[in-house]
C-alpha positions in Angstrom: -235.8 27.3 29.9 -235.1 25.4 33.2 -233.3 28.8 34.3 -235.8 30.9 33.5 -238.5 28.7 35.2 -236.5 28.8 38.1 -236.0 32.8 38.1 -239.6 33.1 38.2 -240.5 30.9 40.7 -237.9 32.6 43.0 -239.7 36.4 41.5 -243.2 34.7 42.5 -241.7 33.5 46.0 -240.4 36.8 47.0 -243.7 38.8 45.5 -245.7 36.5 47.6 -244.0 37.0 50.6 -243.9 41.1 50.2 -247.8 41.1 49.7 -248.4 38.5 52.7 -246.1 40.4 54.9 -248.9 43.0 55.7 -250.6 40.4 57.8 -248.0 41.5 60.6 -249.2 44.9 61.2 -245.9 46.2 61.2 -245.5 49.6 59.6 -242.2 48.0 57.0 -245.1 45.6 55.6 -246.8 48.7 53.9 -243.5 49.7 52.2 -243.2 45.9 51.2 -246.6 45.7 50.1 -246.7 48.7 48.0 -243.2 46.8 46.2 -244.7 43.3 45.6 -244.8 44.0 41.8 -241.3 45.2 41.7 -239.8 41.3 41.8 -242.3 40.0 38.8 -241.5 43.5 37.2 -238.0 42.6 37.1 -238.2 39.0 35.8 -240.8 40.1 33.4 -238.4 43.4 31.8 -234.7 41.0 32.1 -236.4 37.7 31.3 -239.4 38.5 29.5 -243.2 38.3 30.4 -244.0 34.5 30.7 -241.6 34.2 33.0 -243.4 36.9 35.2 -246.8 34.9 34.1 -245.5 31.9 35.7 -244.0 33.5 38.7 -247.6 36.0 39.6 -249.3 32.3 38.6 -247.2 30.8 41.6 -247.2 33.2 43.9 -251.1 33.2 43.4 -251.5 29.6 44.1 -249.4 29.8 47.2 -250.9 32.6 48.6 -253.8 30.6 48.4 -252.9 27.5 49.7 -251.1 28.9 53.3 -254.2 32.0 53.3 -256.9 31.3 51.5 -259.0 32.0 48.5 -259.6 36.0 49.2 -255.5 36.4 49.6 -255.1 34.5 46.0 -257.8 36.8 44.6 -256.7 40.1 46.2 -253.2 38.8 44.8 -253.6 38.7 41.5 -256.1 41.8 41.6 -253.7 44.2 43.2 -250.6 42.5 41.8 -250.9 43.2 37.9 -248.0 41.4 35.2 -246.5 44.0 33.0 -243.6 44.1 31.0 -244.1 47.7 29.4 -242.5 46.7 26.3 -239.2 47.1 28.0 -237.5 44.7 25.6 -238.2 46.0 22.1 -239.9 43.8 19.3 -237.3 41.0 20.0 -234.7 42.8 17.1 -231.2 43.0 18.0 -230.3 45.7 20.3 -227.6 47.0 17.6 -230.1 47.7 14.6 -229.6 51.5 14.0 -233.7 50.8 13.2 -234.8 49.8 16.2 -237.5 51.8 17.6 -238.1 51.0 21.4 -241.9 52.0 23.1 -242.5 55.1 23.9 -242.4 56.0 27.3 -245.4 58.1 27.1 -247.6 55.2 26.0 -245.9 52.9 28.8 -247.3 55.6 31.2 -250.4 55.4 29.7 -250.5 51.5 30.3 -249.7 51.9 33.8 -252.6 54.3 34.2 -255.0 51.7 32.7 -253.8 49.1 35.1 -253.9 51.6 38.1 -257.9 51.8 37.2 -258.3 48.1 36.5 -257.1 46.9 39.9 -258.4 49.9 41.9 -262.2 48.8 40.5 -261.5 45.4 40.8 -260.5 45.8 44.7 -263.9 48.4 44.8 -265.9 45.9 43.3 -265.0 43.2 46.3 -266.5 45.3 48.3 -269.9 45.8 46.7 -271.9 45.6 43.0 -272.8 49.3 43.1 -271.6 52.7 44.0 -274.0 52.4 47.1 -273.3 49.3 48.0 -269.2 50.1 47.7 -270.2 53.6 49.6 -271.7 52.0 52.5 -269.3 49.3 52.9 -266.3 52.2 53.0 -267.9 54.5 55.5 -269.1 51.6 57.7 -265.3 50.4 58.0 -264.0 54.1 58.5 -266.6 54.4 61.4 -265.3 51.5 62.8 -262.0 52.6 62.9 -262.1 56.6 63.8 -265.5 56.6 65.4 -266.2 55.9 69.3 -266.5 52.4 70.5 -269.2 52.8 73.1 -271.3 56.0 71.6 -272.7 56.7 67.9 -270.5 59.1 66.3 -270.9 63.3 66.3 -272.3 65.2 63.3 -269.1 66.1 62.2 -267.6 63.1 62.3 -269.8 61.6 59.8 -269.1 64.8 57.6 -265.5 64.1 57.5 -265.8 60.0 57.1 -268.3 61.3 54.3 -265.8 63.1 52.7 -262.9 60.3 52.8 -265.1 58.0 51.4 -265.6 60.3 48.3 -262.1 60.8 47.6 -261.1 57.2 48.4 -261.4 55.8 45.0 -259.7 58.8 43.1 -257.0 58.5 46.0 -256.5 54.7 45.3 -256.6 55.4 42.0 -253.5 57.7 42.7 -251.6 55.5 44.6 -251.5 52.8 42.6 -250.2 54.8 39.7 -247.6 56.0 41.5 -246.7 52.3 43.2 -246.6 50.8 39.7 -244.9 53.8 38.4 -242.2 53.5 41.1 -242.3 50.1 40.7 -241.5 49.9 36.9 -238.5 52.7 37.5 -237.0 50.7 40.2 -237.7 47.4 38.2 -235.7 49.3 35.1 -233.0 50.1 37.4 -232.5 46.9 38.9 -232.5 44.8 35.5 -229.9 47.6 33.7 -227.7 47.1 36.7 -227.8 43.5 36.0 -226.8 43.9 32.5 -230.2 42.1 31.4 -232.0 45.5 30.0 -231.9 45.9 25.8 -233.9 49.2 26.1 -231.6 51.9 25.8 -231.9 54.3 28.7 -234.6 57.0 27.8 -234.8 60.2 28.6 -237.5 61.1 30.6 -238.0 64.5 30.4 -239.0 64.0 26.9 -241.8 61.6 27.9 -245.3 63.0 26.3 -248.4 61.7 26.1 -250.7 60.5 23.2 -252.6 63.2 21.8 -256.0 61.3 22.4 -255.4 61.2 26.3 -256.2 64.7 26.7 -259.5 63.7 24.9 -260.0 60.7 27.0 -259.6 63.0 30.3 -262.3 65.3 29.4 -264.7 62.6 28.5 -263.9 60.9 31.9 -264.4 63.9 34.1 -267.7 64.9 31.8 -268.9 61.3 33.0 -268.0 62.1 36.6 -270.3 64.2 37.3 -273.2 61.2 35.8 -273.7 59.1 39.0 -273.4 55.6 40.0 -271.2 53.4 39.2 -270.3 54.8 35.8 -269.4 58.2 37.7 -267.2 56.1 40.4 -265.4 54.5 37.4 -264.7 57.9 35.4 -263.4 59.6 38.9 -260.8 56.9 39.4 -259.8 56.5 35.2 -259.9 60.9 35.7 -257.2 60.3 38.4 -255.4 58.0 37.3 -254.6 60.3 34.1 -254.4 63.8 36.0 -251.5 61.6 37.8 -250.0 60.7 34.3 -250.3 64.9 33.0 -248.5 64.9 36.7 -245.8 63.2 35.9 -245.2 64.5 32.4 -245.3 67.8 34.4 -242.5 67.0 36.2 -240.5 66.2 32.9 -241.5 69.6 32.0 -239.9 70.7 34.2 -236.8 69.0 33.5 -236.8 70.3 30.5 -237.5 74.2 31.4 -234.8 74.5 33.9 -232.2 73.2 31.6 -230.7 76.2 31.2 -230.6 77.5 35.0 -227.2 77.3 36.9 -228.6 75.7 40.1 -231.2 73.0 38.6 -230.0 70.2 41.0 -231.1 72.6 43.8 -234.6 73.6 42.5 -235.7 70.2 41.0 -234.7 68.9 44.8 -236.5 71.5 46.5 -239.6 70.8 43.8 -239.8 67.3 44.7 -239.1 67.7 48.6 -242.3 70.2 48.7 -244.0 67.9 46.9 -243.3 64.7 48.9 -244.5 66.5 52.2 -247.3 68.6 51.1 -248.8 66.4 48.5 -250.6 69.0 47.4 -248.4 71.2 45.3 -248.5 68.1 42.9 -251.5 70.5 41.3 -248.6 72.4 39.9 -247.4 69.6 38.3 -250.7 68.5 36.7 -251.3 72.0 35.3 -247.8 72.6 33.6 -248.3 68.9 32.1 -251.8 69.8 30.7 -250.3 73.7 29.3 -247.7 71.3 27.6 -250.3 69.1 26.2 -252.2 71.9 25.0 -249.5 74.5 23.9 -246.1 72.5 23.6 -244.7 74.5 26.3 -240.9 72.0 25.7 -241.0 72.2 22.0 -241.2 76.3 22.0 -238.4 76.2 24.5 -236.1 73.9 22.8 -237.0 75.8 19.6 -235.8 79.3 21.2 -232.7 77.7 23.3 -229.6 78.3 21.5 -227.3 75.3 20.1 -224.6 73.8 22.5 -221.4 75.5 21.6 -218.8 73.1 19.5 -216.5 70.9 21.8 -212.9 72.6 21.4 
């Protein structure tokens, strides 16, 4: 117990100093920023999830003692605890029984906690969609528009625009943080021999059936208005992101059979990485699969690996 305490308070420590490292302005503070939950991740996945309680609970409480109240709260809102299930139902890690949690459903939890902290860090900045609106494009003016003049017609058109897309784009890149976060944190804890789950394989990672459903009712209530429509952007984000990802196991799976796969997957992700964009690509062959089983009809038609000689 004394161990464990002691692991988490070191987890909390160094959490707590990755988030307050942004206060330097230096452009390594983002990338330590963005990784604050990886430290609590791992102590939560190889020592289980009160020790990450007690290490996010510390690393709240000092953050607020040396910074104050608003670095405490923006802490624990931007910081979330979770141990996805990593370690099983607590049954020996020999049972031939033992059924560990999907993957699929641990994306979907990361996806809900992408949209609780992303509202929770809107909602600091107003009570309404207006409110949260007007407190965006007044900081964006401050920082592209002209110090001594009022800004140009076309200035305003383009902060406009940001501040439309700038809950659905937090949204995004906090499920991709966590995301990256939870894989690195996976990686860390099975190179430290403390991680029961057997290694999964990814490329079989689906989502629940009922996500689909829960997509079209959030982008049917985007288009509403107000703070309801805010809130169904960044929840229709955050899921597009998860079809995303499953798109990119698709993939996996689809090229299976091709001689150079290292070579396309690389160049798939490298496109990706510096346009962004083509991550469309991705969304749409993870919705096809969602709808038409596109991996199931391929590993139906593939023929059987040849007996070893």
């Amino acid at each position: 117990m004394i161990a464990m305490v002691l692991i988490a308070l070191a987890a909390g420590c160094a959490s707590a100093l990755m988030f307050a490292s942004i206060i330097s302005g230096a452009l390594i503070s983002l990338v330590l920023f963005y990784l604050a939950p990886l430290p609590l991740m791992v102590a939560a996945i190889g020592w289980g999830p009160l020790s990450a309680t007690i290490g996010g609970i510390a690393a709240a409480i000092g953050l607020g003692a040396l910074f104050g109240l608003p670095y405490c709260i923006a802490y624990a809102i931007t910081v979330p605890i979770a141990n996805a299930a990593a370690a099983g139902n607590g049954a020996s890690p020999v049972a031939p029984t033992l059924e560990w949690y999907p993957t699929g459903r641990i994306l979907l939890w990361i996806a809900g906690f992408a949209v609780l902290t992303t509202l929770a860090a809107l909602l600091t900045l107003g009570t309404d969609a207006a409110a949260i609106t007007a407190t965006m494009k007044r900081g964006l003016l401050r920082i592209l528009g002209p110090r001594a003049t009022s800004p140009s017609a076309e200035l305003e058109r383009w902060i406009d625009a940001l501040v439309m897309i700038a809950p659905s784009a937090a949204a995004v890149v906090a499920m991709m943080t966590l995301t990256i976060n939870l894989w690195l944190a996976a990686r860390i804890t099975a190179t430290s021999g403390r991680l029961q789950r057997a290694r999964p394989d990814l490329k079989a990672t689906t989502l629940p059936p009922m996500t689909l459903v829960a997509l079209c009712v959030a982008i049917a209530f985007g288009f509403t208005g107000g703070l309801l429509a805010m809130s169904a952007q960044i929840a229709a984000a955050a899921l597009l992101m998860a079809y995303a990802l499953t798109g990119f196991a698709v993939l996996h799976t689809l090229t299976l059979a091709l001689r150079s796969r290292a070579l396309w997957l690389s160049c798939t992700y490298a496109v990706v990485v510096v346009f962004g964009w083509p991550v469309l690509a991705m969304v749409v062959l993870g919705l096809l699969d969602a709808v038409f089983g596109l991996r199931e009809r391929y590993l139906r038609t593939r023929p059987p690996p040849l007996p070893a000689a």
